[in-house]
Coordinates of C-alpha atoms in Angstrom, one line a residue:
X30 CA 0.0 0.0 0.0
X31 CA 2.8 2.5 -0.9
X32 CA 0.8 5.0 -2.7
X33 CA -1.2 5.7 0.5
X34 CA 1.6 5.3 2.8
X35 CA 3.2 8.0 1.3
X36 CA 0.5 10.1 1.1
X37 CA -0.2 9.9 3.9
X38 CA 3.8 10.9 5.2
X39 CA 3.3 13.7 2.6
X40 CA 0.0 15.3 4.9
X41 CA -2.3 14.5 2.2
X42 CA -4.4 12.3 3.8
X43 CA -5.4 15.2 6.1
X44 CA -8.6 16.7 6.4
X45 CA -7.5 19.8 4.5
X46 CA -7.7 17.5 1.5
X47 CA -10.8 15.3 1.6
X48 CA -13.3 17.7 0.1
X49 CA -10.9 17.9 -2.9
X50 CA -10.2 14.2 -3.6
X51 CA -14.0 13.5 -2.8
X52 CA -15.5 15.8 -5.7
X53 CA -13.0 14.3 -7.8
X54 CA -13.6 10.8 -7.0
X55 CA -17.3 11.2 -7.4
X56 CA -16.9 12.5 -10.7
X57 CA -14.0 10.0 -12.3
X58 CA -16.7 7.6 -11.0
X59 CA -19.7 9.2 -13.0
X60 CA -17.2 9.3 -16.1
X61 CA -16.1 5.9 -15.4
X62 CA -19.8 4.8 -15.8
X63 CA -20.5 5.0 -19.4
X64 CA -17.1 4.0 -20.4
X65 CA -17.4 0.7 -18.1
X66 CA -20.1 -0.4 -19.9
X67 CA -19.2 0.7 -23.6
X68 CA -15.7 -1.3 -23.1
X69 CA -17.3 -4.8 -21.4
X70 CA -20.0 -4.5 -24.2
X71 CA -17.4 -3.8 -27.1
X72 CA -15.1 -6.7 -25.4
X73 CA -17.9 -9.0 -25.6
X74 CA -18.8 -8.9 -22.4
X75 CA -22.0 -7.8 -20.5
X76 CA -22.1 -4.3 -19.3
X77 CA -22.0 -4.9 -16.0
X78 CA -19.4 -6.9 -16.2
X79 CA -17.1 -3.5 -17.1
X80 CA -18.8 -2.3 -14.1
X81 CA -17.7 -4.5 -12.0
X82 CA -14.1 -4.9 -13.4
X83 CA -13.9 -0.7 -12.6
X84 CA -15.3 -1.2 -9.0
X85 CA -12.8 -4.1 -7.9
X86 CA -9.7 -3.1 -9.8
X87 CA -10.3 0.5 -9.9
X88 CA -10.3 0.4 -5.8
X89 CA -7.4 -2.1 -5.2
X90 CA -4.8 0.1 -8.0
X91 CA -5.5 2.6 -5.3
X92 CA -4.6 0.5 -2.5
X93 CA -1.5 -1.5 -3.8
X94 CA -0.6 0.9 -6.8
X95 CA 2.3 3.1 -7.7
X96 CA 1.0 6.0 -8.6
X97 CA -1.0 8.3 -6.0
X98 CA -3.8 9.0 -8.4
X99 CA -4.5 6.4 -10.8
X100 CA -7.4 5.2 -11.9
X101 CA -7.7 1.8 -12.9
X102 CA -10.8 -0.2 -15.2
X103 CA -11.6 -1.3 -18.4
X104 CA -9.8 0.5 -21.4
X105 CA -9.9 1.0 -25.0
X106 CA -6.7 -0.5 -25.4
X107 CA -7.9 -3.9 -24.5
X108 CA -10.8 -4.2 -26.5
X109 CA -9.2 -5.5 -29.5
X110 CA -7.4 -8.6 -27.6
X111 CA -10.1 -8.9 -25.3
X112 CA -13.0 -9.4 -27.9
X113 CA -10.8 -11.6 -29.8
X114 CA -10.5 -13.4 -26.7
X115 CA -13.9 -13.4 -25.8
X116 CA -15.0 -14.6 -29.3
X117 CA -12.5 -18.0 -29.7
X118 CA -12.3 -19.2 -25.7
X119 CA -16.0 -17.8 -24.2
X120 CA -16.1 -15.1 -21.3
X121 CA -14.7 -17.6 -19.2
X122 CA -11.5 -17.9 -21.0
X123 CA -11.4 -14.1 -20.8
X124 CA -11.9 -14.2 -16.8
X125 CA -9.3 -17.0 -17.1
X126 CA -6.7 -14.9 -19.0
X127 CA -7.0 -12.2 -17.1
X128 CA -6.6 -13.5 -14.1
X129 CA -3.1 -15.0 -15.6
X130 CA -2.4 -11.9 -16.7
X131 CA -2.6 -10.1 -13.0
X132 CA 0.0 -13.0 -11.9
X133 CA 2.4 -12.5 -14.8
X134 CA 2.0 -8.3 -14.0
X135 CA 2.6 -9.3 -9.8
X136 CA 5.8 -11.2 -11.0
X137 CA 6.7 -8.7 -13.4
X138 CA 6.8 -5.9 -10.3
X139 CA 8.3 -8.3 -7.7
X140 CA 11.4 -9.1 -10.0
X141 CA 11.8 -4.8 -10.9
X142 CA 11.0 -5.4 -14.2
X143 CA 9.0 -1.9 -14.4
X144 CA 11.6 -0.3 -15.6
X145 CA 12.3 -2.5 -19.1
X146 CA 8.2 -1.4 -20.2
X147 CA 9.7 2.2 -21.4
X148 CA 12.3 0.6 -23.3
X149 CA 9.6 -0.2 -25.7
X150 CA 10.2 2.5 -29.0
X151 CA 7.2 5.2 -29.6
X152 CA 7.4 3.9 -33.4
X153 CA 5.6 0.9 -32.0
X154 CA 3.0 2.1 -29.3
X155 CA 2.0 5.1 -31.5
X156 CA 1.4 2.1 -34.7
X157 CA -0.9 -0.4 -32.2
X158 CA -2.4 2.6 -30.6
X159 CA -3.7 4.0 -33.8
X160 CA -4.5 0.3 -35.1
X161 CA -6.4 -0.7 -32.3
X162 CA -8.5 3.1 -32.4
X163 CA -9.2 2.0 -36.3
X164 CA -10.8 -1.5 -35.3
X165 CA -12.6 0.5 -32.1
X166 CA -14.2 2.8 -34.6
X167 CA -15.0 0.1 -37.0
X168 CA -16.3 -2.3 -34.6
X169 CA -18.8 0.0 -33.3
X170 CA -20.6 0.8 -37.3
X171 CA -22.7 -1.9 -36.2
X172 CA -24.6 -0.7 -33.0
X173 CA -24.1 3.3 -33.9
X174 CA -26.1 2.7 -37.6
X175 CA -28.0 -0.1 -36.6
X176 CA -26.7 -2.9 -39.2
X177 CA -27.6 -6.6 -39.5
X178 CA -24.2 -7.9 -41.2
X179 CA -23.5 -11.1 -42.0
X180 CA -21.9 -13.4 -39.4
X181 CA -18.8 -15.4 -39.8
X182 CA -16.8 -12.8 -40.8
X183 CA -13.1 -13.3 -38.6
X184 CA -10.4 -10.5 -39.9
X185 CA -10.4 -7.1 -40.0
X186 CA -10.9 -6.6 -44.0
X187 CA -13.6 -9.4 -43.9
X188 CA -15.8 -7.5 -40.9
X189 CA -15.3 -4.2 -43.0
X190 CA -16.8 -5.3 -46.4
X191 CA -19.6 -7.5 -44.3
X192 CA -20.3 -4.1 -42.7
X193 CA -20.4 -2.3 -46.0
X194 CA -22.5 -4.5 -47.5
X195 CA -25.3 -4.2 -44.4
X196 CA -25.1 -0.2 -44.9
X197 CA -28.3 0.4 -47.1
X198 CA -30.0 -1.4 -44.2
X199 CA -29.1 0.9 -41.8
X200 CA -31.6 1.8 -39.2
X201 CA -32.8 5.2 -39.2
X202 CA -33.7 6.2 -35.8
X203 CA -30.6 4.1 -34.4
X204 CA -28.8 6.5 -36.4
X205 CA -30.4 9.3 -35.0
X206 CA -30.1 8.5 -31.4
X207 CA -26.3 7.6 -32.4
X208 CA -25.7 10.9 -34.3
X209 CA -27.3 12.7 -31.5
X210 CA -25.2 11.2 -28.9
X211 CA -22.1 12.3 -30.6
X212 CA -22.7 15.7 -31.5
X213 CA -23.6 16.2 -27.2
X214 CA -20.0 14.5 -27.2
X215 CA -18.8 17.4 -29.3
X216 CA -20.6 20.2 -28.0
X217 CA -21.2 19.8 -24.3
X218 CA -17.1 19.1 -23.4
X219 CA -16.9 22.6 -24.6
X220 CA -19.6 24.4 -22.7
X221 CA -20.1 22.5 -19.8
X222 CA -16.5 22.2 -18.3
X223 CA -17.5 20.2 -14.9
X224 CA -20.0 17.6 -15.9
X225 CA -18.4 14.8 -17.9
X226 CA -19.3 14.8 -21.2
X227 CA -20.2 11.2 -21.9
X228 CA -22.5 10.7 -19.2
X229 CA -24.6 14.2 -20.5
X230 CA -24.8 12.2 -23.8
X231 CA -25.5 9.1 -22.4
X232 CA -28.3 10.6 -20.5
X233 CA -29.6 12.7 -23.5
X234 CA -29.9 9.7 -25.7
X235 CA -31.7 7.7 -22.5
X236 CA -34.0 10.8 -22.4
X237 CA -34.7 10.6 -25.9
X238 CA -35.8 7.2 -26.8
X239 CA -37.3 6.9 -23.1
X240 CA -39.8 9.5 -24.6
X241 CA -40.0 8.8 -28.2
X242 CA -40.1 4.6 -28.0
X243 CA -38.4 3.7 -31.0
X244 CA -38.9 0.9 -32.7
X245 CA -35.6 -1.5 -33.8
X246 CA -33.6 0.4 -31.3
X247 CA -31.5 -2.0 -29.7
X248 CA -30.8 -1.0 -25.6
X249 CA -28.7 -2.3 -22.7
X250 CA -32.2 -4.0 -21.8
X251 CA -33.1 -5.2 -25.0
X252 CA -29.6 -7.1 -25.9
X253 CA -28.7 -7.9 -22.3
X254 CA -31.9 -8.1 -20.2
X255 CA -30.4 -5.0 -17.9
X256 CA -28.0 -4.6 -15.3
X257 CA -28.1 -6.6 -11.8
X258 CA -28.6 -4.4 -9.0
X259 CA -26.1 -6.2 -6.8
X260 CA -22.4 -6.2 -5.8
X261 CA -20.1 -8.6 -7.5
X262 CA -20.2 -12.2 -6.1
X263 CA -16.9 -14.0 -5.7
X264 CA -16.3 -17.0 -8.0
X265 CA -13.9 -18.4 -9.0
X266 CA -13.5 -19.3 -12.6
X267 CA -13.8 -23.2 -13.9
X268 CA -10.8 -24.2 -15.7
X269 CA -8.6 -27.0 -16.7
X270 CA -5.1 -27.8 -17.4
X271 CA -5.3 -27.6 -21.4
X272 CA -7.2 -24.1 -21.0
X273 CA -4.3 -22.6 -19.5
X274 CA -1.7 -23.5 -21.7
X275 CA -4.2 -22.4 -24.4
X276 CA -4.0 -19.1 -22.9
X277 CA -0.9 -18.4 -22.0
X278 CA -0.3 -16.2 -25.1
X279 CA -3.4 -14.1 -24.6
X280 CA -2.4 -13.8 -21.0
X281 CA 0.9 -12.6 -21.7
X282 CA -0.3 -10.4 -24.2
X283 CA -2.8 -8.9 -21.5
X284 CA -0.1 -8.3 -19.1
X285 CA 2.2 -6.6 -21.7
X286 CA -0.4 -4.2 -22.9
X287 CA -1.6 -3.8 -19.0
X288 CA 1.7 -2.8 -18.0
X289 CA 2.5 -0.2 -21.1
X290 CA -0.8 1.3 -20.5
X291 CA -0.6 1.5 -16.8
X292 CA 3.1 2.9 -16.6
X293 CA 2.0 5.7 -19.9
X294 CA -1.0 6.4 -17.5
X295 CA 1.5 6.8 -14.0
X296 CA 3.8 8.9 -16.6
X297 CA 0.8 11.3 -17.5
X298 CA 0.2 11.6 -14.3
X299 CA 3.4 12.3 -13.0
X300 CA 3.9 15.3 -15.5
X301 CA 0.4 16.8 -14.5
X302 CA 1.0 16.5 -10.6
X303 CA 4.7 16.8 -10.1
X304 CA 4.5 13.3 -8.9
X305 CA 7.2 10.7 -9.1
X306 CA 5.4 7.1 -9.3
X307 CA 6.8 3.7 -8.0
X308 CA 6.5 1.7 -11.7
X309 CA 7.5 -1.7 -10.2
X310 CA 4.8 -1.2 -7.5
X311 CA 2.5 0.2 -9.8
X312 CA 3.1 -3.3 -11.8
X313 CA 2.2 -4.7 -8.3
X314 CA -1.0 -3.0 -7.5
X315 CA -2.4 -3.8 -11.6
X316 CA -1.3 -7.5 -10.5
X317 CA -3.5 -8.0 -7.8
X318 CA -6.4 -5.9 -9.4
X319 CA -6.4 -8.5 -12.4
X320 CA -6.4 -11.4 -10.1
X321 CA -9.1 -10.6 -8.2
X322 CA -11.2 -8.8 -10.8
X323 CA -12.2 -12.0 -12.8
X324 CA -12.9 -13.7 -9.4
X325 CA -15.5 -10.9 -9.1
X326 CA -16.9 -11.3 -12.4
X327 CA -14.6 -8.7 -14.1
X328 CA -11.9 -9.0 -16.6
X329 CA -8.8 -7.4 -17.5
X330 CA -8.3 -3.8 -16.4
X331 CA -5.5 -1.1 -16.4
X332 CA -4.7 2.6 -15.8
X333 CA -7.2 4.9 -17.7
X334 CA -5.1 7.9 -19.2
X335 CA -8.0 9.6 -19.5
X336 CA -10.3 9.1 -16.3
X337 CA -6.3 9.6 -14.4
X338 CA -6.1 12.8 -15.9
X339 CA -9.6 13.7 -15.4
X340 CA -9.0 12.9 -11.6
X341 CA -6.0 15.4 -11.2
X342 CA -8.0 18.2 -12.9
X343 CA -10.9 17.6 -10.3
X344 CA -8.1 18.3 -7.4
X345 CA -7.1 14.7 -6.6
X346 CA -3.9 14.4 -5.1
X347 CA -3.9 10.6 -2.9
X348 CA -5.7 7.7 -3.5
X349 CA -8.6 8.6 -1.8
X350 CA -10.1 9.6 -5.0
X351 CA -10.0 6.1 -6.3
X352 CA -11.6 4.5 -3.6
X353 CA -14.2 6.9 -3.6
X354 CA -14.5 6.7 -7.4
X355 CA -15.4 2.9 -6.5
X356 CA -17.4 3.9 -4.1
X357 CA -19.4 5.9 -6.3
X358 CA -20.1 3.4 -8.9
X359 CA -20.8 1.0 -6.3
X360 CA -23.8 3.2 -5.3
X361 CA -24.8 3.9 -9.1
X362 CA -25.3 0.1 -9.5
X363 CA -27.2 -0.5 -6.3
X364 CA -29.5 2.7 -6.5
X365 CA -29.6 3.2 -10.2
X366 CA -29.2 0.0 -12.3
X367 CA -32.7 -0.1 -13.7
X368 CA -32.6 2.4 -15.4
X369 CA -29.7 1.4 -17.1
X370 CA -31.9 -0.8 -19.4
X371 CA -33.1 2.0 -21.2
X372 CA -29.6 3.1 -22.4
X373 CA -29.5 2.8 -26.7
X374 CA -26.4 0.7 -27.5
X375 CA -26.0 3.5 -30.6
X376 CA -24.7 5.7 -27.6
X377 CA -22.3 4.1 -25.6
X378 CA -20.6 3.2 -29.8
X379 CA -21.0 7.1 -30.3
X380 CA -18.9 7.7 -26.8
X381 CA -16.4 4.8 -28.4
X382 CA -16.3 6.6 -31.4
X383 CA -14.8 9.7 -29.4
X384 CA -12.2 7.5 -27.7
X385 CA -11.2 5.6 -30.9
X386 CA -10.4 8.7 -32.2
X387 CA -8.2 9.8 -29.2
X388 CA -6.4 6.7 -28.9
X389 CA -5.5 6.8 -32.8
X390 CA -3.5 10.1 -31.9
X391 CA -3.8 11.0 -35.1
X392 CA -2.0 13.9 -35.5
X393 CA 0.6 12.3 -33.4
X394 CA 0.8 9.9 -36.6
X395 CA 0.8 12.1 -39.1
X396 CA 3.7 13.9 -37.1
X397 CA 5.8 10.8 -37.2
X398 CA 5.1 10.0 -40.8
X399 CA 6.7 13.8 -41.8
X400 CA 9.6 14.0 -39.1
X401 CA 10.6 10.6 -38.0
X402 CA 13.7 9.1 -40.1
X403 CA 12.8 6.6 -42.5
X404 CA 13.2 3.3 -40.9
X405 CA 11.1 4.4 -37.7
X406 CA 8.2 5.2 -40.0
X407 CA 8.7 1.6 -41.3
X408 CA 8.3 0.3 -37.8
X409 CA 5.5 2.8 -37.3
X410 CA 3.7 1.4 -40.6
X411 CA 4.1 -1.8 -40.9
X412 CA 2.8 -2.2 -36.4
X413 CA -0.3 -0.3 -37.5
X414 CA -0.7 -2.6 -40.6
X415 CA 0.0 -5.6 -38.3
X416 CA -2.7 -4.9 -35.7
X417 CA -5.6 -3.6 -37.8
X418 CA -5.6 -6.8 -40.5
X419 CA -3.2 -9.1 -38.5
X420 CA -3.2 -9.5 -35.1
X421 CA -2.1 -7.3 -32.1
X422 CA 0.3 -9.6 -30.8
X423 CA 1.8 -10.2 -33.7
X424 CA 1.7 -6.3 -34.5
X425 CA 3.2 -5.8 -31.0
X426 CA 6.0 -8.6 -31.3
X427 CA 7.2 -7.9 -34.6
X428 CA 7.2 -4.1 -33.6
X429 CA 9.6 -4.5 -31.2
X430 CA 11.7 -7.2 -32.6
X431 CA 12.3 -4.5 -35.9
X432 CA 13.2 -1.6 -33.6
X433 CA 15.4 -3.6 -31.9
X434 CA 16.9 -5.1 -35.1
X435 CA 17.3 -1.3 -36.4
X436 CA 18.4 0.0 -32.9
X437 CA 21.6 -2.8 -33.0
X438 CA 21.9 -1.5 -36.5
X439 CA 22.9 1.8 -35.5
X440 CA 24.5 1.3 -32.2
X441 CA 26.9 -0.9 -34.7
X442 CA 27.7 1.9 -37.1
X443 CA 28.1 4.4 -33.9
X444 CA 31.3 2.2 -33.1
X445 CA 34.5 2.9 -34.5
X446 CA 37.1 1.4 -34.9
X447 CA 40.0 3.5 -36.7
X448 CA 43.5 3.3 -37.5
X449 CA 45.9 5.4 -35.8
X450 CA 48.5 6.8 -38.0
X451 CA 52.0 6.1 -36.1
X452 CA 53.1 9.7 -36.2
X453 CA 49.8 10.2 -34.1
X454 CA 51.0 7.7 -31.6
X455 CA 54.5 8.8 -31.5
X456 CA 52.8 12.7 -30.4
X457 CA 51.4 11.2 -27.4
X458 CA 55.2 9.5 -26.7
X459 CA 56.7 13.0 -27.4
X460 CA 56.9 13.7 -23.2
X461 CA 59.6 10.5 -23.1
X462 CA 62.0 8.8 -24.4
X463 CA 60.4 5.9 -25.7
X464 CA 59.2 5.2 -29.1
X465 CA 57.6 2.3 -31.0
X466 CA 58.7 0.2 -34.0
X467 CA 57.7 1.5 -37.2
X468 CA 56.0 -1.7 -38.2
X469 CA 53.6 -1.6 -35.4
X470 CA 49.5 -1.2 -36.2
X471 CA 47.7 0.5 -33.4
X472 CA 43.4 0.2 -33.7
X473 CA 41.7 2.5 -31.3
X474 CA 37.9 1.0 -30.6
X475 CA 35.2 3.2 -29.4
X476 CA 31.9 2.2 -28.7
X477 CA 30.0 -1.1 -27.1
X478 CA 31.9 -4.0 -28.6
X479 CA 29.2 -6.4 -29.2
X480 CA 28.1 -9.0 -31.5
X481 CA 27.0 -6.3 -34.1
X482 CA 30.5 -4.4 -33.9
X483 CA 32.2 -7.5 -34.5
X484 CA 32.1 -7.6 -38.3
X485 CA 33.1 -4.3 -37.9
X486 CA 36.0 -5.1 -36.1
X487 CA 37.1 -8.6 -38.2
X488 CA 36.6 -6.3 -41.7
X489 CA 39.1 -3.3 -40.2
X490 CA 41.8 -5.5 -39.1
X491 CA 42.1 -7.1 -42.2
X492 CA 45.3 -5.3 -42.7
X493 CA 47.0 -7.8 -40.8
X494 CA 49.8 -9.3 -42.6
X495 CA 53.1 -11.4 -41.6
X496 CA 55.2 -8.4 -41.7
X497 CA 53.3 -6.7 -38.5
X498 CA 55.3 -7.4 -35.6
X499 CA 53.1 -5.5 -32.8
X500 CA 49.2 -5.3 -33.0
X501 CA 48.1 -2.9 -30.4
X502 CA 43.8 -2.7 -29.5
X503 CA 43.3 -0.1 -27.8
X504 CA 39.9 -0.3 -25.7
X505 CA 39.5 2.6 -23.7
X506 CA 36.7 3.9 -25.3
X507 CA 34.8 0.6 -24.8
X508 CA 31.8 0.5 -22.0
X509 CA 31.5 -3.2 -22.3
X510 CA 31.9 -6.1 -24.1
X511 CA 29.8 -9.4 -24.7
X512 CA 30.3 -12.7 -25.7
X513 CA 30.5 -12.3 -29.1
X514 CA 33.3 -9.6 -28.9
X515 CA 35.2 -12.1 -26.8
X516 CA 35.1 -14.5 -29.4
X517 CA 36.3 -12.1 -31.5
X518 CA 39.3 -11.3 -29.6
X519 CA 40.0 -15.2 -29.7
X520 CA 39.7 -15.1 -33.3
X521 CA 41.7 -12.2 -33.5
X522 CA 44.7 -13.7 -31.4
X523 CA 44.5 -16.9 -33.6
X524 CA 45.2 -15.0 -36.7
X525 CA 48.2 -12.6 -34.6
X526 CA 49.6 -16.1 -33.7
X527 CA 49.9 -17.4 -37.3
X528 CA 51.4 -14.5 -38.7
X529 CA 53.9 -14.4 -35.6
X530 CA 52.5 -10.4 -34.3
X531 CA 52.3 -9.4 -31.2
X532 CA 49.0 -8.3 -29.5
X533 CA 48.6 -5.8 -27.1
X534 CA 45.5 -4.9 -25.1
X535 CA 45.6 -1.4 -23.9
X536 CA 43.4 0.6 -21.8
X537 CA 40.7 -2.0 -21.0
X538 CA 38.2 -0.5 -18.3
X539 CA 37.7 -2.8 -15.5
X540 CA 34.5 -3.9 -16.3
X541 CA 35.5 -5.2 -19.8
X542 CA 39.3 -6.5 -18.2
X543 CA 37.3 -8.7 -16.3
X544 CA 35.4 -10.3 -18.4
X545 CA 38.4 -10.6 -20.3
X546 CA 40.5 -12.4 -17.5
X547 CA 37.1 -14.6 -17.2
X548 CA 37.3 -15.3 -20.9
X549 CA 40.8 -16.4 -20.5
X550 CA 42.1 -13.9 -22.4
X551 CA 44.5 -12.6 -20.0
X552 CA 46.1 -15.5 -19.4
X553 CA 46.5 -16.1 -23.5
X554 CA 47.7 -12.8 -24.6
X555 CA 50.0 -12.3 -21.9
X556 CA 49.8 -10.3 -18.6
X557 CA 52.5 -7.8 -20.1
X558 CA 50.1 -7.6 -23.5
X559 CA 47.7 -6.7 -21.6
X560 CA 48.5 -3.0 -20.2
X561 CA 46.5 0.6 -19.0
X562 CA 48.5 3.1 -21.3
X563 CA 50.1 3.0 -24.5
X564 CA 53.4 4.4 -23.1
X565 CA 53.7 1.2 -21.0
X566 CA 53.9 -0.7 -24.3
X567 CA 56.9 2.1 -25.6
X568 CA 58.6 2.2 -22.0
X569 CA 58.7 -2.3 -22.4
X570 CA 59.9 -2.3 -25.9
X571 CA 62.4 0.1 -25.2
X572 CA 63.8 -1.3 -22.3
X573 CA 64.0 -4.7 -24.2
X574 CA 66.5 -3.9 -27.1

């Protein structure tokens, strides 16, 4: 519970502060409500299913999280892998995964991995991102228009021409209620600055067909029966041996996209508040919501960027505002759930149309397709491509793997290795008496010697031939070496030994000399080949004529 533990060392749990981080709970809970059930439905789940996934994980991210003021619950980000989910292993195989997932994020905190999550390249989260708000906005034609496409359609490009085809059936009052919803959306963030925005739609559109009784237009009561007006029960999920190791893909990619989301969300957060969050607790606290969720009859959650940010602006400054944000929507479902049947489908996809949009960051694209350099847009392109008619672990996996194939690429042309001319060497000798032979080849490395510098290295020292007596490497430039660099080295020492030359290892830090001495190196060039400064080497050969 470090989050409130420190808030409350920092005075914030004080009186001075409740009023503050009540309003703003109460109102990241009244934004949380729409969204909730817009994200369970679009995940193929039932609405109050998103419900409950915001009121268990949403309270314990406060307790065990990282961040002070993060709010936790069902996301746009997740809707792609968790409909997909949903659709090939049943909502129970979604409980299942995520409950895998919040024990693969608990590990991931307990052995610090938070840190390696911001290693991932913006080439790639700015490419799934914008995928996954393409298939969002998509996915939700069907519900905001009112279409009756054909079923059986799997991939991307399949459910788009199925959903083109259905378009002269569209339903007109669907459409209506939809187009209303969206231009409240619009409008009322601009005018009304307190009230949340989706809920004034949501309760427009509820208004309107309460009153006008369409016809045809589908509702949260109509396509779900309503919402339960009772707490989550604990229960824990059925499953079986071959069900896990079915899911362990899904689960990991739940806990990947979990943690990026989360640790963005913490970051956001940070920069508003002048915070500084704890990301391997953080991990922690989205653990143990994700276990517990599906054992309430939730799923997979994470940090909300937007409800988060929403929070701060409302005053919250300790987790207080979380748990009254659960505390909020624990009272919305046991006071106002009936009422929730009445709420038209075509709004909560006109409130994911608005979010799909957001996550696409489109001008944040279109940025990165002008400025970046060549091969990032590459990566940038070809992870959208990937997760809109692919697959977003595939997207995801091969988005990394490419920047870090291109990120080797260039730490290997950042390391040089040059000849020094000998009248260069002789300048730094010009303080003493010593000198070197004029048949000696001194290479000075600089850089990470690693397995993609080593080509490097084998190509440049192809000058060797039988009439160099001394080969000197000089290494002090080098932060480290790994295994293929040693090898190197041994290859390198080979080829001095045939052609009868000398080699000299000069000005190894100690880092890279001990690996070296692990290697065997050491012991194989020779402790007086292996020296800190080239004028040792001079000094040596002088004294030995």
């Amino acid at each position: 519970m470090i989050a409130i533990l420190e808030a409350g060392r920092a005075g914030l749990l004080s009186r001075a502060h409740w009023l503050n981080n009540l309003l703003a709970g109460v109102i990241v809970g009244v934004v949380a409500l729409p969204l909730a059930m817009a994200f369970a439905i679009a995940s193929g789940a039932k609405p109050e299913q998103g419900l409950y996934t915001a009121i268990v994980a949403g309270g314990l991210t406060s307790l065990f999280g990282g961040s002070r003021v993060q709010i936790a619950g069902p996301t746009g980000a997740f809707i792609v892998i968790l409909a997909g989910i949903t659709g090939k292993y049943g909502i129970g195989g979604l409980q299942i995964a995520s409950l895998m997932a919040g024990i693969i994020l608990l590990l991931m905190g307990l052995t610090k991995l938070g840190g390696v999550i911001k290693y991932i390249p913006d080439p790639v989260i700015v490419g799934f991102t914008s995928g996954i708000g393409v298939i969002i906005f998509v996915g939700q034609w069907k519900d905001f228009f009112g279409l009756s496409p054909a079923a059986g359609a799997e991939h991307f490009h399949e459910k788009f021409w199925s959903l083109a085809q259905a378009f002269p059936g569209l339903h007109v009052e669907t459409t209506l209620l939809g187009g209303l919803t969206l231009a409240v959306l619009l409008i009322s963030g601009r005018i009304l600055k307190r009230i949340p925005a989706p809920l004034v739609a949501m309760l427009i559109a509820t208004c309107a067909q309460w009153q006008l009784q369409w016809d045809g237009v589908a509702t949260i009561g109509s396509a779900f029966g309503g919402i339960p007006q009772q707490l989550p029960q604990f229960q824990l999920p059925a499953m079986s041996v071959s069900e896990v190791l079915q899911l362990i893909g899904p689960a990991f990619t739940i806990a990947l996209l979990g943690a990026i989301e989360s640790l963005l969300s913490a970051v956001v957060a940070d920069s508003m508040a002048g915070t500084k969050h704890d990301a391997n607790q953080e991990l922690i606290g989205q653990g143990i919501a994700n276990i517990c969720s599906p054992l309430f009859g939730g799923f997979a959650s994470t940090g909300a960027i937007a409800r988060t940010a929403t929070n701060l602006r409302n005053g919250a400054n300790s987790p207080l505002a979380g748990i009254v944000h659960t505390l909020t929507l624990i009272g919305i479902v046991m006071l106002l759930a009936p009422y929730a049947s009445l709420i038209p489908l075509s709004a909560l996809a006109a409130i994911l149309f608005v979010v799909a949009y957001n996550m696409s960051e489109l001008h944040r694209f279109g940025h990165m397709l002008r400025t970046a350099p060549k091969s990032d847009v590459a990566v940038l392109l070809i992870t959208f491509l990937l997760t809109v008619f692919s697959d977003l672990v595939i997207a995801v996996n091969i988005g990394v793997m490419l920047a870090a194939l291109l990120f080797m690429k260039r730490m290997s042309e950042a390391v040089g290795i040059e000849r020094q001319a000998h009248d260069a060497v002789m300048e730094e000798l010009d303080d003493t008496d010593f000198t070197l032979p004029a048949n000696t080849v001194v290479f000075a490395m600089e850089g990470p010697f690693f397995f993609g510098a080593a080509a490097r290295l084998e190509s440049a020292l192809e000058v060797i031939h039988g009439h160099t007596e001394i080969l000197v490497l000089r290494l002090e430039k080098v932060p480290f070496i790994d295994a293929t660099g040693l090898q190197s080295l041994w290859d390198l020492l080979d080829n001095c030994k045939r052609h009868k030359t000398r080699l000299i290892l000069c000005g190894a830090r100690p880092n890279v000399f001990e690996k070296l001495r692990r290697a065997g190196l050491v012991g194989q060039v020779g402790k007086p080949n292996v020296v800190d400064r080239i004028q040792q080497i001079a000094m040596d050969i002088t004294k030995n004529k």
